[in-house]
Coordinates of C-alpha atoms in Angstrom, one line a residue:
M1 CA -14.2 16.5 -11.2
R2 CA -12.2 16.0 -8.0
T3 CA -13.1 16.9 -4.5
L4 CA -10.5 17.1 -1.7
R5 CA -10.9 16.6 2.1
L6 CA -8.9 19.4 3.6
A7 CA -8.9 19.3 7.4
P8 CA -8.5 17.0 10.3
T9 CA -11.6 15.7 12.1
T10 CA -12.1 13.1 14.8
S11 CA -13.6 10.8 12.2
T12 CA -10.6 11.0 9.8
P13 CA -8.8 7.6 9.9
L14 CA -5.0 7.6 10.4
L15 CA -3.7 6.8 6.9
A16 CA -0.4 5.1 7.5
V17 CA 0.9 7.9 9.7
A18 CA 1.0 10.2 6.7
F19 CA 1.6 13.2 8.9
A20 CA -1.1 15.5 7.5
L21 CA -1.0 14.3 3.9
L22 CA -4.7 13.5 4.1
A23 CA -5.7 16.6 6.1
A24 CA -3.7 18.9 3.9
G25 CA -5.6 17.6 0.9
C26 CA -3.2 15.2 -0.8
A27 CA -5.6 12.3 -0.7
E28 CA -8.5 12.5 -3.1
T29 CA -12.0 11.3 -2.3
A30 CA -14.9 10.4 -4.4
P31 CA -17.3 13.4 -4.9
P32 CA -20.4 13.2 -2.7
G33 CA -22.7 14.5 -5.5
D34 CA -22.4 18.2 -6.2
G35 CA -18.8 18.6 -4.8
A36 CA -20.0 20.3 -1.6
E37 CA -17.7 18.2 0.5
I38 CA -14.5 20.0 -0.3
G39 CA -13.9 20.0 3.4
A40 CA -15.2 18.2 6.5
E41 CA -18.6 18.7 8.0
D42 CA -18.4 21.4 10.6
G43 CA -17.3 25.0 10.5
P44 CA -14.2 26.3 12.2
P45 CA -14.2 27.7 15.7
A46 CA -13.5 31.4 16.1
S47 CA -10.0 30.9 17.5
T48 CA -8.7 29.3 14.3
A49 CA -7.8 32.8 13.2
V50 CA -4.3 32.3 14.7
E51 CA -1.9 32.9 11.8
A52 CA 1.0 30.6 11.0
D53 CA 4.3 31.6 12.6
P54 CA 7.6 29.8 12.0
A55 CA 8.6 30.5 15.6
I56 CA 5.6 28.9 17.3
V57 CA 6.1 28.7 21.1
L58 CA 4.0 27.1 23.7
D59 CA 2.6 30.1 25.4
A60 CA 0.0 32.7 24.3
S61 CA 0.2 31.4 20.7
I62 CA -1.4 28.1 21.5
P63 CA -5.1 27.8 21.1
A64 CA -7.6 27.5 24.0
T65 CA -8.1 24.0 25.2
A66 CA -11.8 24.0 24.3
D67 CA -10.9 24.9 20.7
V68 CA -9.0 21.6 20.3
F69 CA -10.4 19.1 22.8
R70 CA -13.5 18.1 24.6
I71 CA -12.3 16.7 28.0
D72 CA -14.4 14.2 29.9
S73 CA -13.9 12.2 33.1
I74 CA -14.3 8.6 32.1
A75 CA -13.4 7.0 35.5
E76 CA -12.1 8.1 38.9
G77 CA -9.0 10.2 38.3
V78 CA -8.9 9.5 34.5
W79 CA -9.9 11.9 31.7
V80 CA -10.1 11.6 28.0
A81 CA -9.1 14.5 25.8
E82 CA -11.1 13.9 22.6
V83 CA -10.4 16.1 19.6
I84 CA -13.3 18.2 18.4
A85 CA -14.4 18.7 14.8
S86 CA -12.4 21.4 13.2
P87 CA -9.8 21.8 15.9
A88 CA -7.7 25.0 16.1
A89 CA -4.5 23.1 16.0
Y90 CA -3.5 20.0 13.9
A91 CA -4.8 17.1 16.0
F92 CA -6.9 14.0 15.5
A93 CA -6.1 11.5 18.2
S94 CA -7.3 11.3 21.8
S95 CA -5.1 11.6 24.8
V96 CA -5.7 10.1 28.2
V97 CA -4.8 11.7 31.5
V98 CA -4.3 9.7 34.7
A99 CA -4.0 11.4 38.0
G100 CA -2.2 10.0 41.0
D101 CA -1.1 11.5 44.3
D102 CA 2.5 12.1 43.0
G103 CA 1.7 13.5 39.6
L104 CA 0.1 12.9 36.2
L105 CA 0.5 10.4 33.4
V106 CA -0.5 11.3 29.8
V107 CA -1.0 8.7 27.1
D108 CA 0.0 10.0 23.7
T109 CA 0.9 13.6 22.8
Q110 CA -0.9 14.6 19.6
Q111 CA 0.2 15.4 16.0
S112 CA 1.5 18.9 16.7
P113 CA 3.2 20.7 19.6
S114 CA 0.5 23.3 19.6
A115 CA -2.2 20.7 20.1
A116 CA -0.2 19.2 22.9
G117 CA 0.1 22.8 24.3
A118 CA -3.7 23.1 24.3
L119 CA -3.9 20.1 26.6
I120 CA -0.9 21.2 28.7
R121 CA -2.8 24.5 29.3
W122 CA -5.7 22.5 30.8
L123 CA -3.4 20.4 32.9
R124 CA -1.7 23.4 34.4
E125 CA -5.0 25.1 35.1
R126 CA -6.5 22.1 36.8
F127 CA -3.6 20.3 38.6
E128 CA -0.8 21.3 40.9
Q129 CA 1.1 18.1 40.2
P130 CA 3.5 17.8 37.4
V131 CA 3.3 15.4 34.5
R132 CA 5.7 12.7 35.5
W133 CA 5.2 10.3 32.6
V134 CA 4.3 10.5 29.0
V135 CA 3.4 7.2 27.4
N136 CA 3.7 6.7 23.6
T137 CA 1.5 3.8 22.6
H138 CA 3.4 3.5 19.3
F139 CA 5.6 5.6 17.0
H140 CA 3.1 7.3 14.7
G141 CA 3.2 11.0 14.5
D142 CA -0.2 11.7 16.0
H143 CA 1.0 9.9 19.2
V144 CA 4.6 11.3 19.5
N145 CA 4.9 14.7 17.8
G146 CA 3.9 16.6 21.0
N147 CA 6.6 15.0 23.1
S148 CA 8.7 18.1 23.0
A149 CA 5.9 20.2 24.4
Y150 CA 5.8 18.1 27.5
R151 CA 9.5 18.1 27.9
S152 CA 9.5 21.9 27.6
A153 CA 6.7 22.2 30.2
W154 CA 8.1 19.6 32.6
P155 CA 11.8 19.0 32.0
E156 CA 11.9 15.9 34.3
V157 CA 9.1 14.1 32.5
E158 CA 9.9 10.5 31.5
I159 CA 8.8 9.5 28.1
V160 CA 7.9 5.8 28.0
A161 CA 7.5 3.5 25.0
L162 CA 8.5 0.1 23.7
A163 CA 12.2 -0.4 22.9
S164 CA 11.5 -0.4 19.1
V165 CA 9.8 3.0 19.1
P166 CA 12.9 5.4 19.2
E167 CA 14.5 3.8 16.2
A168 CA 11.2 3.7 14.4
I169 CA 10.7 7.5 15.0
R170 CA 14.2 8.4 13.8
P171 CA 14.3 7.0 10.2
D172 CA 10.6 6.8 9.5
G173 CA 9.0 9.7 11.3
L174 CA 11.7 12.1 10.4
A175 CA 11.6 11.1 6.8
R176 CA 7.8 11.7 6.7
I177 CA 8.2 15.1 8.2
Q178 CA 10.7 16.0 5.5
G179 CA 8.2 14.6 2.9
V180 CA 5.4 16.8 4.2
L181 CA 7.7 19.9 4.2
E182 CA 8.5 19.2 0.6
E183 CA 5.0 18.5 -0.7
I184 CA 2.5 20.5 1.4
P185 CA 3.5 24.1 0.6
A186 CA 2.6 23.6 -3.0
V187 CA -0.7 22.0 -2.0
L188 CA -1.5 24.9 0.2
E189 CA -0.6 27.4 -2.5
E190 CA -3.0 25.6 -4.8
R191 CA -5.8 25.9 -2.3
Q192 CA -5.0 29.5 -1.6
G193 CA -5.5 30.0 -5.4
W194 CA -8.9 28.5 -5.2
L195 CA -9.8 30.9 -2.4
D196 CA -8.4 33.9 -4.3
S197 CA -10.2 33.0 -7.5
G198 CA -13.4 31.8 -5.8
T199 CA -13.4 28.7 -8.0
G200 CA -12.9 25.1 -6.8
P201 CA -10.9 22.3 -8.5
D202 CA -14.0 21.3 -10.5
G203 CA -14.2 24.7 -12.1
N204 CA -17.4 25.7 -10.3
P205 CA -17.8 28.7 -7.9
L206 CA -17.1 27.9 -4.3
T207 CA -20.1 27.8 -2.0
D208 CA -20.0 29.6 1.2
A209 CA -19.5 26.3 3.1
Q210 CA -16.6 25.3 0.8
R211 CA -14.9 28.7 1.2
E212 CA -15.2 28.5 5.0
R213 CA -13.8 24.9 5.1
L214 CA -11.0 25.8 2.6
D215 CA -10.0 28.9 4.5
Y216 CA -9.9 26.9 7.8
S217 CA -7.8 24.1 6.2
V218 CA -5.3 26.5 4.7
R219 CA -4.8 28.4 8.0
V220 CA -4.5 25.3 10.2
N221 CA -2.2 23.4 7.8
R222 CA 0.0 26.5 7.3
R223 CA 0.5 26.6 11.1
Y224 CA 1.2 22.9 11.1
V225 CA 3.9 23.2 8.4
A226 CA 5.5 26.1 10.4
E227 CA 5.6 23.8 13.4
L228 CA 7.1 21.0 11.4
R229 CA 10.1 23.1 10.4
G230 CA 11.4 22.8 14.0
L231 CA 9.8 19.4 14.8
A232 CA 12.5 17.2 13.4
E233 CA 15.1 18.5 15.8
A234 CA 12.6 18.5 18.6
L235 CA 11.7 14.9 18.0
E236 CA 15.3 13.8 17.9
R237 CA 15.7 15.4 21.4
T238 CA 12.5 13.9 22.8
V239 CA 12.3 10.3 21.5
P240 CA 11.2 8.0 24.4
D241 CA 14.0 7.9 27.0
R242 CA 12.5 5.1 29.2
T243 CA 12.0 2.1 26.9
V244 CA 10.5 -1.3 27.9
D245 CA 10.3 -4.7 26.3
A246 CA 8.3 -6.4 29.1
P247 CA 5.4 -5.3 31.4
R248 CA 6.3 -2.5 33.7
T249 CA 4.4 -0.9 36.6
L250 CA 4.6 2.8 37.2
D251 CA 4.0 3.8 40.8
H252 CA 1.6 6.7 40.4
G253 CA 1.2 7.7 44.0
G254 CA -1.9 6.0 45.4
R255 CA -2.4 4.0 42.2
T256 CA -0.4 2.1 39.7
V257 CA -0.4 2.1 35.9
Q258 CA 0.9 -1.0 34.1
I259 CA 2.6 -0.6 30.8
L260 CA 1.8 -3.8 28.8
P261 CA 3.6 -4.5 25.5
V262 CA 1.1 -6.0 23.0
G263 CA 2.9 -5.6 19.7
P264 CA 3.8 -6.1 17.0
A265 CA 0.2 -5.5 16.0
H266 CA -0.9 -2.2 14.5
T267 CA 2.8 -1.3 14.2
V268 CA 6.2 -2.9 15.0
G269 CA 5.8 -1.8 18.6
D270 CA 2.4 -1.3 20.4
L271 CA 1.7 -1.0 24.1
I272 CA -1.3 -0.3 26.3
A273 CA -1.6 1.5 29.6
W274 CA -3.7 -0.5 32.1
V275 CA -5.1 1.4 35.1
A276 CA -6.1 -1.6 37.2
D277 CA -8.0 0.2 40.0
V278 CA -10.7 1.4 37.5
R279 CA -10.1 -1.4 35.0
L280 CA -9.3 1.0 32.2
A281 CA -7.2 0.2 29.1
A282 CA -5.8 3.0 26.9
V283 CA -5.0 1.1 23.7
G284 CA -3.8 3.6 21.1
D285 CA -4.6 2.4 17.6
V286 CA -5.0 -1.3 18.4
L287 CA -8.7 -0.4 18.2
E288 CA -10.2 2.2 15.8
E289 CA -13.7 3.4 15.0
A290 CA -13.0 2.9 11.3
A291 CA -11.5 0.3 9.1
P292 CA -8.5 -1.1 11.0
W293 CA -5.4 0.4 9.2
I294 CA -3.4 -2.7 8.3
E295 CA -0.6 -1.3 6.2
G296 CA 2.7 -2.3 8.0
A297 CA 0.7 -4.2 10.6
D298 CA 1.3 -7.7 12.0
L299 CA -2.2 -9.2 11.7
H300 CA -1.4 -12.4 13.7
G301 CA 0.1 -10.2 16.4
W302 CA -2.9 -7.9 16.2
A303 CA -5.2 -10.8 16.9
E304 CA -3.2 -11.9 19.9
A305 CA -3.1 -8.3 21.2
L306 CA -6.9 -8.0 21.0
A307 CA -7.3 -11.3 22.8
A308 CA -4.9 -10.2 25.5
I309 CA -6.8 -6.9 26.0
R310 CA -10.1 -8.8 26.1
G311 CA -8.7 -11.1 28.7
L312 CA -8.1 -8.2 31.0
E313 CA -11.9 -7.8 31.2
P314 CA -11.8 -4.0 31.1
D315 CA -14.7 -1.8 32.1
H316 CA -13.3 1.1 30.1
V317 CA -11.4 1.0 26.8
V318 CA -10.0 4.2 25.2
A319 CA -9.0 4.1 21.6
S320 CA -7.2 7.0 20.0
H321 CA -9.5 7.3 17.0
A322 CA -12.8 6.7 18.5
S323 CA -15.4 8.3 20.7
A324 CA -14.6 7.9 24.4
S325 CA -17.6 5.6 24.9
A326 CA -17.0 3.4 21.9
G327 CA -14.1 1.3 23.1
P328 CA -15.8 -1.7 24.7
R329 CA -18.0 -2.1 21.6
L330 CA -15.0 -1.9 19.3
L331 CA -13.2 -4.5 21.4
E332 CA -16.1 -6.9 21.2
G333 CA -16.3 -6.4 17.4
E334 CA -12.6 -6.4 16.4
A335 CA -11.3 -9.2 18.6
P336 CA -13.3 -11.9 16.9
L337 CA -12.8 -10.2 13.5
F338 CA -9.1 -10.5 13.7
A339 CA -9.3 -14.0 15.3
D340 CA -11.4 -15.2 12.4
L341 CA -9.1 -13.5 9.9
V342 CA -5.9 -15.2 11.0
T343 CA -7.6 -18.6 11.6
A344 CA -9.0 -18.6 8.1
A345 CA -5.7 -17.5 6.6
E346 CA -3.8 -20.2 8.4
A347 CA -6.3 -22.8 7.1
A348 CA -6.2 -21.5 3.5
A349 CA -2.4 -21.3 3.5
V350 CA -2.1 -25.1 4.0
S351 CA -5.0 -26.0 1.6
A352 CA -4.3 -28.3 -1.3
A353 CA -1.8 -27.2 -3.9
E354 CA -4.5 -27.1 -6.7
V355 CA -6.3 -24.3 -4.8
S356 CA -5.4 -21.0 -6.6
P357 CA -4.3 -17.9 -4.8
D358 CA -7.5 -16.1 -5.7
E359 CA -9.5 -19.1 -4.2
R360 CA -7.6 -18.8 -1.0
V361 CA -8.3 -15.1 -0.8
A362 CA -12.0 -15.8 -1.4
A363 CA -12.1 -18.4 1.4
V364 CA -10.7 -15.9 3.9
V365 CA -13.1 -13.2 2.7
A366 CA -16.0 -15.6 3.2
A367 CA -14.9 -16.2 6.8
L368 CA -15.1 -12.4 7.4
E369 CA -18.7 -12.2 6.1
P370 CA -20.2 -12.6 9.6
H371 CA -18.3 -9.4 10.6
R372 CA -19.9 -7.3 7.8
D373 CA -22.4 -5.7 10.2
F374 CA -19.8 -4.7 12.7
L375 CA -17.5 -3.1 10.0
Q376 CA -20.5 -1.3 8.6
S377 CA -21.2 0.1 12.0
V378 CA -17.8 1.8 11.9
G379 CA -18.2 3.1 8.3
V380 CA -16.9 0.3 6.2
V381 CA -19.8 -0.2 3.9
D382 CA -20.6 -1.8 0.5
D383 CA -17.5 -1.9 -1.7
A384 CA -15.3 -0.7 1.1
F385 CA -16.0 -3.9 3.0
T386 CA -14.9 -6.0 0.1
E387 CA -11.8 -3.9 -0.5
W388 CA -10.7 -4.1 3.2
A389 CA -11.5 -7.8 3.5
E390 CA -9.6 -8.7 0.3
A391 CA -6.5 -6.6 1.4
A392 CA -6.6 -8.1 4.9
A393 CA -7.0 -11.6 3.4
R394 CA -3.9 -11.2 1.2
Q395 CA -1.8 -9.8 4.0
A396 CA -2.9 -12.5 6.5
L397 CA -2.2 -15.2 3.9
A398 CA 1.3 -13.8 3.3
E399 CA 1.9 -13.8 7.0
A400 CA 0.6 -17.4 7.4
G401 CA 2.8 -18.6 4.5
A402 CA 5.9 -17.1 6.2
R403 CA 5.2 -18.6 9.6

């Protein structure tokens, strides 16, 4: 029997920027017992009845802000747009809005233009100032796919990222979009078949909860696929046009925002936005309220990034895949975790020649044991801890051997 998780939620980890492969149901998960968890936990909001349209535009077709985000003030002149459960557009990463006298700055632009449009709706309703800057913390789709929506709303907006990000978007991001367009329609057709027949993939009748989640997932992901058909061209037009490879200060009118490169870490190019007057760091995916996603990461660089963020002594830390209040706790947990990971790997990498590779991995895993409680607090429990620790150990050892 198989069960499939079908829809984005704020608790869904970013799986190697797979651009909706998880949310569209391409990733299989272990059954929770009776197969009731075909979808995520909460029912869809009423506004998810918007049908897919291959010509999605950012006007009346976009969902209401409250059907995608919960927006909270986290510090003076700073808001966090946190994605709700079962959003009406494809989205699962937080955005940060920083207001200054001369305009607005937005950190990260969501997985889909319609999700970006839902936040733009709120910005237009609340502020007279334009969005002057968009900051992409890294190249993954849930942080850059909404760039075009901001350029459409404010043609003069500057899109800021590390110098490595535009080239990472072009070959990698565009290829992933094409992969989704090739694979997801068949997945959605299969799920529509389950709806039509009333029978799930395990052969059992769908429960009301499963049917509701399945219907929600099909509608949201159909809409997302429709958006993707025009997104490749839009991304090409709206890759970051103001790139940095060193710290840069943006004069925000009455306050400054510092753009601080911290990568390679989670990706080949990560940055944070530091709002010094309220001691707030928007850190993208350098912190996550889940198992840190290490595929394609530089673990030694990640450890250095977390140490640098910690050194800022922030009062507020906003991570893209975490609740708005969780950042400081995550920083205090993940910074020593990565420090111990790379220190143990460096020691094991230079150990005596008779020490086997498996023994080196075991030594690194043992060094991570004091962090088990922290990882359990973000959902990495039982066998998942061992799997993550062993994968991280092997990757850190490979990096240490190449240094």
